[in-house]
Amino acid sequence: MKKLSFVVILMSLVLRASSQSTTQYLCNPIIPGFHPDPSVCCVGEDFYLVNSSFQYFPGVPIYHSKDLVNWELIGNVLDRESQLPLRGATSWRGIYAPTIRYHEGMFYMITTNIGNGGNFMVTTTNPAGPWSEPIWLQQQGIDPSLWFDEDGKCYMVSNPDNTIMLCEIDPKTGKQLTPSCPLWRGTGGRYPEGPHLYKKDGYYYLLISEGGTELAHRLTIARSRHIDGPYEANPDNPLLTNCCLAGQTKQLQGTGHGDFVQAPDGSWWVVFLAYRQFEGAYHHLGRETCLAPVEWNEGVWPVVNGGQPIDTLMACNMLPQQPMKQHRRGSINDGRLGPEWVSLQNPKRPAEVCKLKSWNDKDAYGIRLYASESSLTENNRPSFIGIRQEDVAFSLETGLAALSKGVVEAGLSVYQIHDGHADLFIRKDDSGYSVVLRYRLKSIDVVVKEEKLDVVPQLVGLRVLCDGKKYRFFYNQKEQEERWVELGSIDCSLLSTEVVGGFTGITLGLYAQGDGFAEFRSFDYFLK
């Protein structure tokens, strides 16, 4: 696995360093970590891509690229509670698959808020935001998408009752203008979803996902001369899947839920989700965004990646590479929190960048996190802020600089779902302070180790290291000493989707429970 990781990193660096349109190795995923259900649009020479966000706030991260490979996070579409109510949301609920489209100077994002309102869309003239308040929609089913036809009409597709349904809507008000009509139920795979419409060479093409977002996930396609059908299925379906003899040994699995895009040079591509398996049949990083070339000649069915399975390294003719601005993930040194930071549900009070008391005669800035009475497991607007784990191997350090009266515990969490997380924290009770490592695995809480601290902590260092197989947890009671004490470790597989469930992936963050606030020093995240 170390050898494979080295090769992937090396090829990724080579790809991103190149600036010529030649045969290169495409490195998947293009956006690693918890970035499922990608949708993309091209405006001039710019690409914009959005992902699902489920129970996290702000929601629907939006990325910008010039070449479909190098991406910069430019914001989150849903950044206000009025746009994104997440009461009671878990990683089974919240924001499902969004679609982004552009028409006559306006960007549209349409999606589903499971448990808090259903289908809606928002609009803007600037993809970096701000976006409008929600425009609620009548036709339900998940994974809604938009199509703006040549006659100026706007159509919506989604999947109520496991059937892809079409209706015309008013894109300004969301009002449904025609009854919903059935288009296609797919090829027989379960959960026909993720519909997208395209028009090419006189045909309307309907791309969907089938099989569930697991091993049997796949893309299938049908077409018709008329937008309301009837649609005929591609005789060579599925269009894309790794659930086949040729793809069964690939690290990437669960390939599906995709969106076509045509580049300015006329080439066609598809973005889609997949997950990387580790230690056998486990994935803990979540479903990630991948890319593949599409051959789509006039009047014939599209072919993805020459009909071959998807791999982490694929040779293909790339667009001229244009690296994007590099942003240090988790940085708080610039006086504000970047768009990569997310909370669980709607935080009762947002985290703040604050100036910390000096412990080394230097100005220091950190995060003030206001505690919640809810634990991470209780999941009632818990106090948590973190970033997506995008790298297989990493080092993460922070320091607990202050605990106000009323805070029961505060620390670091490796978080998959409310019933699956590993927490390294400082506990405060009548007997004093202690450092604790605890796992929550389904309905079981396991305190791995607890050590009393000798004095009231002025600064307690907290560290988690990951090599792709295990998370290891350390603490340091004195900032000036380089003596880290290891409390324990946990296999990555135990925090995988296969073990603890959920639709997301690991996030790495800070949390505080009780009343008052906790202050953390800089959040230092590095590749190993």
XYZ file of C-alpha atoms in Angstrom, residues 400-402 455-460 477:
10
model
C -6.024 22.906 24.023
C -5.102 26.349 25.277
C -8.062 27.201 27.526
C -1.672 20.192 37.070
C -4.339 22.386 35.547
C -3.287 22.372 31.889
C -2.090 25.627 30.388
C -1.533 23.977 27.043
C -2.060 20.312 26.235
C 1.361 18.101 28.536
